mmCIF file of C-alpha atoms and ligand atoms in Angstrom:
data_model
loop_
_atom_site.group_PDB
_atom_site.id
_atom_site.type_symbol
_atom_site.label_atom_id
_atom_site.label_comp_id
_atom_site.label_asym_id
_atom_site.label_seq_id
_atom_site.Cartn_x
_atom_site.Cartn_y
_atom_site.Cartn_z
ATOM 1 C CA VAL A 1 12.169 -3.587 11.236
ATOM 2 C CA ILE A 2 14.934 -6.926 11.295
ATOM 3 C CA ARG A 3 17.485 -4.809 11.878
ATOM 4 C CA LEU A 4 16.415 -2.580 14.529
ATOM 5 C CA LEU A 5 14.161 -5.464 16.573
ATOM 6 C CA THR A 6 15.737 -7.040 20.212
ATOM 7 C CA ASP A 7 16.921 -10.545 20.313
ATOM 8 C CA GLU A 8 14.717 -10.360 23.489
ATOM 9 C CA GLU A 9 11.714 -9.184 21.305
ATOM 10 C CA TRP A 10 12.804 -12.196 18.643
ATOM 11 C CA ARG A 11 12.448 -14.529 21.448
ATOM 12 C CA VAL A 12 8.821 -13.108 22.729
ATOM 13 C CA LEU A 13 7.792 -13.379 19.396
ATOM 14 C CA ARG A 14 8.319 -16.292 18.528
ATOM 15 C CA ALA A 15 6.755 -17.270 22.198
ATOM 16 C CA LEU A 16 3.718 -15.593 20.805
ATOM 17 C CA GLU A 17 3.391 -18.218 17.952
ATOM 18 C CA GLN A 18 3.575 -20.339 19.650
ATOM 19 C CA CYS A 19 1.519 -19.801 22.143
ATOM 20 C CA ILE A 20 -0.899 -18.911 18.854
ATOM 21 C CA ILE A 21 -0.328 -22.125 17.183
ATOM 22 C CA LYS A 22 -0.014 -24.444 20.304
ATOM 23 C CA LYS A 23 -1.483 -23.201 23.286
ATOM 24 C CA GLY A 24 -5.477 -22.564 24.746
ATOM 25 C CA SER A 25 -4.030 -18.628 25.397
ATOM 26 C CA SER A 26 -2.234 -16.147 24.623
ATOM 27 C CA ASN A 27 -1.718 -14.324 27.828
ATOM 28 C CA ILE A 28 1.085 -12.556 29.424
ATOM 29 C CA TYR A 29 1.416 -15.563 31.877
ATOM 30 C CA THR A 30 2.154 -17.577 28.744
ATOM 31 C CA ILE A 31 3.846 -16.006 26.787
ATOM 32 C CA THR A 32 5.823 -15.389 29.836
ATOM 33 C CA LYS A 33 6.439 -19.222 30.810
ATOM 34 C CA THR A 34 6.792 -19.968 26.499
ATOM 35 C CA ALA A 35 9.457 -17.553 26.594
ATOM 36 C CA ASP A 36 10.762 -18.518 29.852
ATOM 37 C CA GLN A 37 12.000 -14.727 30.858
ATOM 38 C CA PRO A 38 10.981 -12.387 33.272
ATOM 39 C CA ILE A 39 7.313 -11.061 33.444
ATOM 40 C CA ASP A 40 8.180 -7.766 33.812
ATOM 41 C CA ARG A 41 11.228 -8.248 30.473
ATOM 42 C CA VAL A 42 8.928 -9.120 28.512
ATOM 43 C CA GLU A 43 6.323 -7.091 29.524
ATOM 44 C CA PHE A 44 8.102 -4.654 27.868
ATOM 45 C CA ALA A 45 9.203 -6.635 24.926
ATOM 46 C CA LEU A 46 4.961 -6.347 24.026
ATOM 47 C CA THR A 47 4.778 -2.947 24.634
ATOM 48 C CA LYS A 48 7.520 -2.538 22.480
ATOM 49 C CA LEU A 49 6.266 -5.547 19.290
ATOM 50 C CA ASN A 50 2.602 -3.718 20.051
ATOM 51 C CA GLU A 51 4.454 -0.322 19.785
ATOM 52 C CA ARG A 52 6.150 -1.022 16.415
ATOM 53 C CA GLY A 53 2.773 -2.272 15.392
ATOM 54 C CA ILE A 54 3.224 -5.652 14.568
ATOM 55 C CA ILE A 55 1.453 -7.929 17.275
ATOM 56 C CA LYS A 56 -1.859 -5.685 19.487
ATOM 57 C CA LYS A 57 -3.727 -6.724 22.411
ATOM 58 C CA LYS A 58 -7.050 -7.785 22.337
ATOM 59 C CA GLY A 59 -8.308 -8.360 26.241
ATOM 60 C CA SER A 60 -5.719 -10.013 27.628
ATOM 61 C CA ASN A 61 -4.739 -11.933 25.223
ATOM 62 C CA TYR A 62 -2.150 -10.369 22.363
ATOM 63 C CA ALA A 63 -2.479 -11.815 18.885
ATOM 64 C CA MET A 64 -0.111 -11.010 15.541
ATOM 65 C CA PHE A 65 -0.225 -9.610 12.404
ATOM 66 C CA THR A 66 -0.266 -10.669 9.154
ATOM 67 C CA SER A 67 3.352 -8.963 9.444
ATOM 68 C CA GLY A 68 4.867 -10.596 12.334
ATOM 69 C CA PHE A 69 4.473 -13.889 10.759
ATOM 70 C CA ASP A 70 6.581 -12.451 7.796
ATOM 71 C CA LEU A 71 9.256 -10.607 10.020
ATOM 72 C CA LEU A 72 9.757 -14.633 11.857
ATOM 73 C CA SER A 73 9.901 -16.284 8.516
ATOM 74 C CA LEU A 74 11.617 -13.478 6.802
ATOM 75 C CA LYS A 75 14.099 -13.719 10.254
ATOM 76 C CA HIS A 76 14.529 -17.712 9.570
ATOM 77 C CA HIS A 77 15.859 -17.407 6.058
ATOM 78 C CA VAL A 78 17.918 -14.040 6.939
ATOM 79 C CA ASP A 79 19.947 -16.225 9.963
ATOM 80 C CA HIS A 80 19.859 -19.287 8.019
ATOM 81 C CA ASN A 81 22.432 -17.465 4.971
ATOM 82 C CA ASP A 82 19.017 -17.505 2.134
ATOM 83 C CA VAL A 83 18.758 -13.897 2.180
ATOM 84 C CA SER A 84 19.836 -10.456 2.773
ATOM 85 C CA ALA A 85 17.561 -8.554 1.061
ATOM 86 C CA LEU A 86 14.388 -7.854 0.327
ATOM 87 C CA GLY A 87 13.684 -6.671 -2.874
ATOM 88 C CA LYS A 88 10.870 -5.112 -5.118
ATOM 89 C CA ILE A 89 7.604 -7.221 -5.001
ATOM 90 C CA ILE A 90 7.877 -8.735 -8.088
ATOM 91 C CA ALA A 91 3.274 -10.286 -7.926
ATOM 92 C CA LYS A 92 0.379 -9.391 -5.553
ATOM 93 C CA GLY A 93 -1.671 -12.424 -6.527
ATOM 94 C CA LYS A 94 -4.797 -13.201 -4.256
ATOM 95 C CA GLU A 95 -3.177 -15.650 -2.854
ATOM 96 C CA SER A 96 0.090 -15.072 -2.328
ATOM 97 C CA ASP A 97 3.062 -11.816 -2.912
ATOM 98 C CA VAL A 98 6.060 -12.163 -4.294
ATOM 99 C CA TYR A 99 9.069 -10.397 -3.151
ATOM 100 C CA GLU A 100 12.288 -10.399 -5.431
ATOM 101 C CA VAL A 101 15.109 -11.024 -2.636
ATOM 102 C CA LEU A 102 18.688 -11.261 -2.721
ATOM 103 C CA SER A 103 20.853 -14.705 -0.991
ATOM 104 C CA GLU A 104 23.927 -13.925 0.613
ATOM 105 C CA LYS A 105 26.566 -15.246 -2.917
ATOM 106 C CA GLY A 106 24.552 -12.655 -4.498
ATOM 107 C CA GLU A 107 21.982 -14.982 -6.179
ATOM 108 C CA CYS A 108 18.104 -13.715 -6.784
ATOM 109 C CA PHE A 109 15.457 -15.347 -5.530
ATOM 110 C CA ALA A 110 11.194 -15.435 -5.080
ATOM 111 C CA LEU A 111 10.149 -15.595 -1.913
ATOM 112 C CA LYS A 112 6.201 -16.381 -1.991
ATOM 113 C CA LEU A 113 4.561 -15.218 1.025
ATOM 114 C CA PHE A 114 1.497 -17.263 0.976
ATOM 115 C CA ARG A 115 -2.042 -15.211 2.262
ATOM 116 C CA LEU A 116 -4.631 -17.560 1.395
ATOM 117 C CA GLY A 117 -7.751 -16.508 2.776
ATOM 118 C CA ARG A 118 -6.766 -12.821 2.308
ATOM 119 C CA THR A 119 -10.336 -11.772 -0.277
ATOM 120 C CA SER A 120 -12.019 -12.407 2.782
ATOM 121 C CA PHE A 121 -10.001 -9.757 5.278
ATOM 122 C CA ARG A 122 -11.381 -6.144 5.510
ATOM 123 C CA ASP A 123 -8.762 -4.538 5.667
ATOM 124 C CA VAL A 124 -6.217 -5.276 3.576
ATOM 125 C CA LYS A 125 -3.238 -3.721 3.799
ATOM 126 C CA ARG A 126 -2.857 -4.587 7.815
ATOM 127 C CA LYS A 127 -4.502 -7.475 8.400
ATOM 128 C CA ARG A 128 -5.620 -8.380 12.267
ATOM 129 C CA PHE A 129 -7.518 -10.336 13.085
ATOM 130 C CA SER A 130 -11.001 -10.426 14.918
ATOM 131 C CA ASP A 131 -9.964 -13.489 16.909
ATOM 132 C CA ARG A 132 -7.950 -16.468 17.812
ATOM 133 C CA ALA A 133 -10.388 -18.615 16.292
ATOM 134 C CA GLU A 134 -9.338 -17.454 13.323
ATOM 135 C CA LEU A 135 -5.888 -17.031 13.570
ATOM 136 C CA HIS A 136 -5.337 -20.469 14.148
ATOM 137 C CA ASN A 137 -7.469 -21.949 10.496
ATOM 138 C CA TRP A 138 -4.811 -18.133 8.680
ATOM 139 C CA ILE A 139 -1.760 -20.135 10.436
ATOM 140 C CA THR A 140 -3.183 -24.274 9.849
ATOM 141 C CA ARG A 141 -3.255 -22.318 6.273
ATOM 142 C CA ASN A 142 -0.762 -20.422 4.761
ATOM 143 C CA TYR A 143 1.713 -22.570 7.295
ATOM 144 C CA GLN A 144 0.499 -25.972 5.115
ATOM 145 C CA ALA A 145 0.309 -23.867 1.626
ATOM 146 C CA ALA A 146 3.640 -23.419 1.798
ATOM 147 C CA LYS A 147 5.035 -26.650 2.994
ATOM 148 C CA ARG A 148 3.084 -29.049 0.739
ATOM 149 C CA GLU A 149 4.614 -26.310 -2.090
ATOM 150 C CA PHE A 150 8.172 -27.276 -0.881
ATOM 151 C CA GLU A 151 7.822 -30.912 -0.733
ATOM 152 C CA SER A 152 5.879 -30.878 -4.291
ATOM 153 C CA LEU A 153 8.562 -29.018 -5.526
ATOM 154 C CA GLY A 154 11.844 -31.114 -3.565
ATOM 155 C CA ARG A 155 10.026 -33.822 -5.212
ATOM 156 C CA LEU A 156 10.474 -32.471 -9.276
ATOM 157 C CA GLU A 157 13.550 -31.211 -8.441
ATOM 158 C CA GLY A 158 15.646 -33.302 -11.732
ATOM 159 C CA LEU A 159 13.608 -34.020 -13.131
ATOM 160 C CA THR A 160 13.036 -31.018 -15.281
ATOM 161 C CA ASP A 161 13.687 -27.502 -15.644
ATOM 162 C CA SER A 162 10.494 -26.082 -16.270
ATOM 163 C CA ILE A 163 9.737 -26.560 -13.572
ATOM 164 C CA PRO A 164 11.521 -23.445 -10.925
ATOM 165 C CA ARG A 165 12.913 -25.091 -7.888
ATOM 166 C CA ALA A 166 12.799 -24.338 -4.709
ATOM 167 C CA ILE A 167 16.047 -23.472 -1.791
ATOM 168 C CA ALA A 168 13.798 -23.534 1.376
ATOM 169 C CA SER A 169 10.392 -22.408 2.749
ATOM 170 C CA ASN A 170 9.114 -21.658 6.749
ATOM 171 C CA ARG A 171 6.045 -20.891 7.644
ATOM 172 C CA HIS A 172 3.919 -19.927 5.274
ATOM 173 C CA THR A 173 5.942 -18.379 2.752
ATOM 174 C CA VAL A 174 8.751 -20.498 0.028
ATOM 175 C CA LEU A 175 11.995 -19.537 -1.493
ATOM 176 C CA LEU A 176 11.670 -20.242 -5.121
ATOM 177 C CA GLU A 177 14.398 -20.023 -7.855
ATOM 178 C CA GLU A 178 13.711 -16.858 -9.662
ATOM 179 C CA LEU A 179 12.145 -17.011 -13.672
ATOM 180 C CA ARG A 180 12.968 -14.328 -15.318
ATOM 181 C CA GLY A 181 9.556 -14.746 -17.108
ATOM 182 C CA ILE A 182 5.395 -13.292 -17.983
ATOM 183 C CA LYS A 183 2.678 -14.708 -17.294
ATOM 184 C CA LEU A 184 1.341 -16.851 -20.083
ATOM 185 C CA ALA A 185 -2.212 -15.118 -19.404
ATOM 186 C CA GLU A 186 -0.634 -12.381 -20.324
ATOM 187 C CA ARG A 187 -0.366 -13.178 -24.326
ATOM 188 C CA PRO A 188 2.745 -12.643 -25.621
ATOM 189 C CA GLU A 189 4.587 -13.878 -28.829
ATOM 190 C CA LEU A 190 6.336 -16.931 -28.933
ATOM 191 C CA ILE A 191 9.371 -17.904 -30.551
ATOM 192 C CA ASN A 192 8.131 -20.775 -31.149
ATOM 193 C CA PRO A 193 4.665 -21.420 -30.123
ATOM 194 C CA ALA A 194 4.430 -24.731 -30.864
ATOM 195 C CA SER A 195 7.745 -26.293 -28.983
ATOM 196 C CA THR A 196 6.560 -23.861 -26.061
ATOM 197 C CA LEU A 197 3.916 -26.108 -26.056
ATOM 198 C CA ARG A 198 5.507 -28.890 -26.231
ATOM 199 C CA GLU A 199 7.869 -28.030 -23.215
ATOM 200 C CA VAL A 200 4.247 -27.735 -21.133
ATOM 201 C CA ILE A 201 2.580 -31.344 -21.769
ATOM 202 C CA MET A 202 6.462 -32.725 -21.874
ATOM 203 C CA THR A 203 6.094 -30.977 -18.454
ATOM 204 C CA VAL A 204 2.958 -32.704 -17.107
ATOM 205 C CA LYS A 205 3.655 -35.435 -18.800
ATOM 206 C CA LYS A 206 7.261 -35.816 -16.026
ATOM 207 C CA ALA A 207 5.724 -34.963 -13.161
ATOM 208 C CA TYR A 208 2.985 -37.914 -13.726
ATOM 209 C CA ALA A 209 4.773 -40.281 -15.102
ATOM 210 C CA ASN A 210 7.851 -40.221 -13.093
ATOM 211 C CA LEU A 211 6.440 -38.781 -9.797
ATOM 212 C CA GLY A 212 2.764 -39.502 -10.611
ATOM 213 C CA LEU A 213 1.785 -35.310 -9.649
ATOM 214 C CA ILE A 214 -0.838 -33.118 -10.961
ATOM 215 C CA ASN A 215 -0.261 -29.632 -10.523
ATOM 216 C CA GLY A 216 -4.427 -29.667 -10.060
ATOM 217 C CA ASP A 217 -4.495 -26.114 -11.416
ATOM 218 C CA LEU A 218 -2.852 -25.207 -15.119
ATOM 219 C CA SER A 219 -3.790 -22.359 -17.017
ATOM 220 C CA GLU A 220 -1.992 -19.930 -18.121
ATOM 221 C CA TYR A 221 -2.135 -18.379 -15.140
ATOM 222 C CA ASN A 222 0.597 -20.603 -13.852
ATOM 223 C CA ILE A 223 2.333 -20.682 -16.278
ATOM 224 C CA LEU A 224 5.949 -18.578 -16.678
ATOM 225 C CA THR A 225 7.764 -17.111 -20.433
ATOM 226 C CA ASP A 226 10.742 -15.700 -21.553
ATOM 227 C CA GLY A 227 9.192 -16.286 -24.970
ATOM 228 C CA LYS A 228 10.470 -19.339 -25.320
ATOM 229 C CA ARG A 229 10.837 -21.567 -22.446
ATOM 230 C CA ALA A 230 8.127 -22.549 -20.835
ATOM 231 C CA TRP A 231 8.132 -22.894 -16.230
ATOM 232 C CA LEU A 232 4.921 -24.824 -14.730
ATOM 233 C CA ILE A 233 4.430 -22.901 -10.829
ATOM 234 C CA ASP A 234 2.089 -22.983 -8.077
ATOM 235 C CA TRP A 235 2.478 -26.005 -6.768
ATOM 236 C CA PRO A 236 0.195 -26.551 -3.415
ATOM 237 C CA GLN A 237 -2.538 -27.570 -4.401
ATOM 238 C CA CYS A 238 -0.738 -30.553 -6.822
ATOM 239 C CA VAL A 239 -2.410 -33.579 -5.442
ATOM 240 C CA GLY A 240 -0.842 -37.718 -6.536
ATOM 241 C CA VAL A 241 -2.696 -40.123 -8.771
ATOM 242 C CA ASN A 242 -4.219 -41.814 -6.131
ATOM 243 C CA HIS A 243 -6.485 -38.411 -5.169
ATOM 244 C CA PRO A 244 -9.735 -39.424 -5.973
ATOM 245 C CA ASN A 245 -9.947 -36.321 -8.681
ATOM 246 C CA ALA A 246 -6.919 -37.034 -10.025
ATOM 247 C CA SER A 247 -8.103 -37.982 -13.960
ATOM 248 C CA GLU A 248 -10.556 -35.297 -13.400
ATOM 249 C CA LEU A 249 -7.813 -32.487 -12.379
ATOM 250 C CA LEU A 250 -5.201 -33.871 -15.478
ATOM 251 C CA ASN A 251 -8.299 -34.219 -17.566
ATOM 252 C CA ARG A 252 -8.985 -30.418 -16.623
ATOM 253 C CA ASP A 253 -4.973 -28.893 -17.164
ATOM 254 C CA ILE A 254 -4.503 -31.094 -19.977
ATOM 255 C CA SER A 255 -7.810 -28.928 -21.877
ATOM 256 C CA SER A 256 -6.993 -25.520 -20.381
ATOM 257 C CA ILE A 257 -3.308 -25.192 -22.076
ATOM 258 C CA LEU A 258 -4.924 -26.967 -25.094
ATOM 259 C CA LYS A 259 -7.700 -24.201 -25.525
ATOM 260 C CA PHE A 260 -5.555 -21.480 -24.221
ATOM 261 C CA PHE A 261 -2.497 -22.083 -27.213
ATOM 262 C CA ARG A 262 -5.605 -23.006 -30.208
ATOM 263 C CA ARG A 263 -7.393 -19.661 -29.464
ATOM 264 C CA VAL A 264 -4.478 -17.603 -29.135
ATOM 265 C CA TYR A 265 -1.321 -19.020 -31.039
ATOM 266 C CA GLY A 266 -3.584 -20.947 -33.386
ATOM 267 C CA ILE A 267 -1.621 -24.441 -32.837
ATOM 268 C CA TYR A 268 -3.700 -27.943 -31.287
ATOM 269 C CA VAL A 269 -3.139 -30.724 -29.808
ATOM 270 C CA GLU A 270 -5.923 -33.786 -30.048
ATOM 271 C CA ARG A 271 -6.861 -33.977 -26.632
ATOM 272 C CA LYS A 272 -6.936 -37.720 -26.251
ATOM 273 C CA ASP A 273 -3.368 -37.611 -28.221
ATOM 274 C CA ALA A 274 -2.617 -35.440 -24.900
ATOM 275 C CA LEU A 275 -3.923 -37.744 -23.079
ATOM 276 C CA SER A 276 -2.760 -40.413 -24.986
ATOM 277 C CA TYR A 277 0.988 -38.894 -24.829
ATOM 278 C CA VAL A 278 1.422 -38.203 -21.661
ATOM 279 C CA ASN A 279 -0.659 -41.624 -19.905
ATOM 280 C CA GLY A 280 2.503 -42.755 -22.292
ATOM 281 C CA ILE A 281 0.173 -44.621 -24.007
ATOM 282 C CA SER A 282 1.909 -43.174 -27.019
ATOM 283 C CA ARG A 283 4.520 -42.005 -27.973
ATOM 284 C CA LYS A 284 4.227 -38.940 -29.993
ATOM 285 C CA LEU A 285 2.900 -36.031 -29.676
ATOM 286 C CA VAL A 286 1.921 -34.432 -33.056
ATOM 287 C CA ILE A 287 1.257 -30.270 -32.799
ATOM 288 C CA ARG A 288 -1.762 -29.286 -35.510
ATOM 289 C CA ARG A 289 -1.900 -25.450 -36.707
ATOM 290 C CA GLU A 290 -5.525 -24.360 -37.512
HETATM 291 N N1 ATP B 301 9.454 -18.297 -9.475
HETATM 292 C C1 ATP B 301 9.462 -17.553 -9.330
HETATM 293 N N2 ATP B 301 10.079 -16.602 -10.378
HETATM 294 C C2 ATP B 301 9.742 -15.311 -10.880
HETATM 295 N N3 ATP B 301 8.206 -15.292 -10.314
HETATM 296 C C3 ATP B 301 7.122 -15.866 -9.163
HETATM 297 C C4 ATP B 301 7.854 -16.848 -9.396
HETATM 298 N N4 ATP B 301 6.762 -17.339 -8.860
HETATM 299 C C5 ATP B 301 5.677 -16.540 -8.606
HETATM 300 N N5 ATP B 301 6.506 -16.142 -9.867
HETATM 301 C C6 ATP B 301 4.776 -14.854 -9.552
HETATM 302 O O1 ATP B 301 3.914 -14.609 -8.448
HETATM 303 C C7 ATP B 301 2.951 -14.611 -9.235
HETATM 304 C C8 ATP B 301 2.024 -15.833 -7.953
HETATM 305 O O2 ATP B 301 2.329 -17.088 -8.123
HETATM 306 P P1 ATP B 301 1.878 -18.431 -7.991
HETATM 307 O O3 ATP B 301 1.398 -18.154 -8.834
HETATM 308 O O4 ATP B 301 2.618 -19.272 -7.368
HETATM 309 O O5 ATP B 301 0.994 -17.627 -6.034
HETATM 310 P P2 ATP B 301 -0.927 -17.518 -6.027
HETATM 311 O O6 ATP B 301 -1.152 -17.864 -5.321
HETATM 312 O O7 ATP B 301 -1.151 -18.369 -7.426
HETATM 313 O O8 ATP B 301 -0.851 -16.509 -6.950
HETATM 314 P P3 ATP B 301 -2.307 -15.002 -7.878
HETATM 315 O O9 ATP B 301 -3.157 -15.854 -6.702
HETATM 316 O O10 ATP B 301 -1.330 -13.865 -8.281
HETATM 317 O O11 ATP B 301 -2.452 -16.862 -8.797
HETATM 318 C C9 ATP B 301 3.394 -15.318 -11.015
HETATM 319 O O12 ATP B 301 2.343 -14.801 -11.910
HETATM 320 C C10 ATP B 301 4.238 -14.638 -11.176
HETATM 321 O O13 ATP B 301 3.963 -13.720 -11.282
HETATM 322 MG MG1 MG B 302 -1.206 -19.259 -9.752
#
């Protein structure tokens, strides 16, 4: 579809997005004014976009399917030479879809498209919004989540290579360094579980001690591994040390990792020792066997 859309259709699609985000209405007049094109051309483009299943007329207003936002975002990444081809889907989660993409230079990246609120839609395949407020709410939540994740990863960049680098972000998407690993939740065999656990806790410490950042949703589901290395992913909800629940969240992040490694790999660290290590009170992290 990206190749099929005309410049005129892109312009009208962007104008519609602007109307949905900023204006009180998205009828033909506000879209025409925003697109700054003759009304008959705008009408023609809207008809085409409707036929392509990207937008939908609802009363006098036009609404957009999530595929419309996906297209706008992909087009942005294409125009910035960050994406040249879309590959297979890597993961379909509750809150995001992650695709493998190829850059102009032939690098493989992971494109994360936020899908917050997906479960509240009956028709998950072709999401349509029943009213403007719902659509507006979807945009706000998903655009902000991508922005927050991108900003946090930007701050974390260079600190450790156990957190993926973020290359770009636009609308509800974040372009990430692609990691070749599987979720720790799948309980893969680890070459040296103790050194993987050490890498995880050390990464938590680095983020906390250097930047005051706490992931806040850390668990075996947000750690990828290749059997040796470990990467901490999924940072949109991360918080700073000044957050009212900071210590509780840090505690929970650490507890869930420790519990998992103890249960699955039979190694453990006392929680207070891990916390002292992350807090910088203690310099040593002693990992024990059951
Ligand atoms: N940089 C990456 N490289 C490769 N795969 C990735 C990358 N980031 C995420 N993934 C894959 O996508 C999945 C979901 O990513 P993430 O945890 O960031 O999103 P999420 O919104 O929490 O999704 P879920 O609802 O499934 O938890 C990961 O479990 C992993 O399989
Ligand atoms: Mg996740």
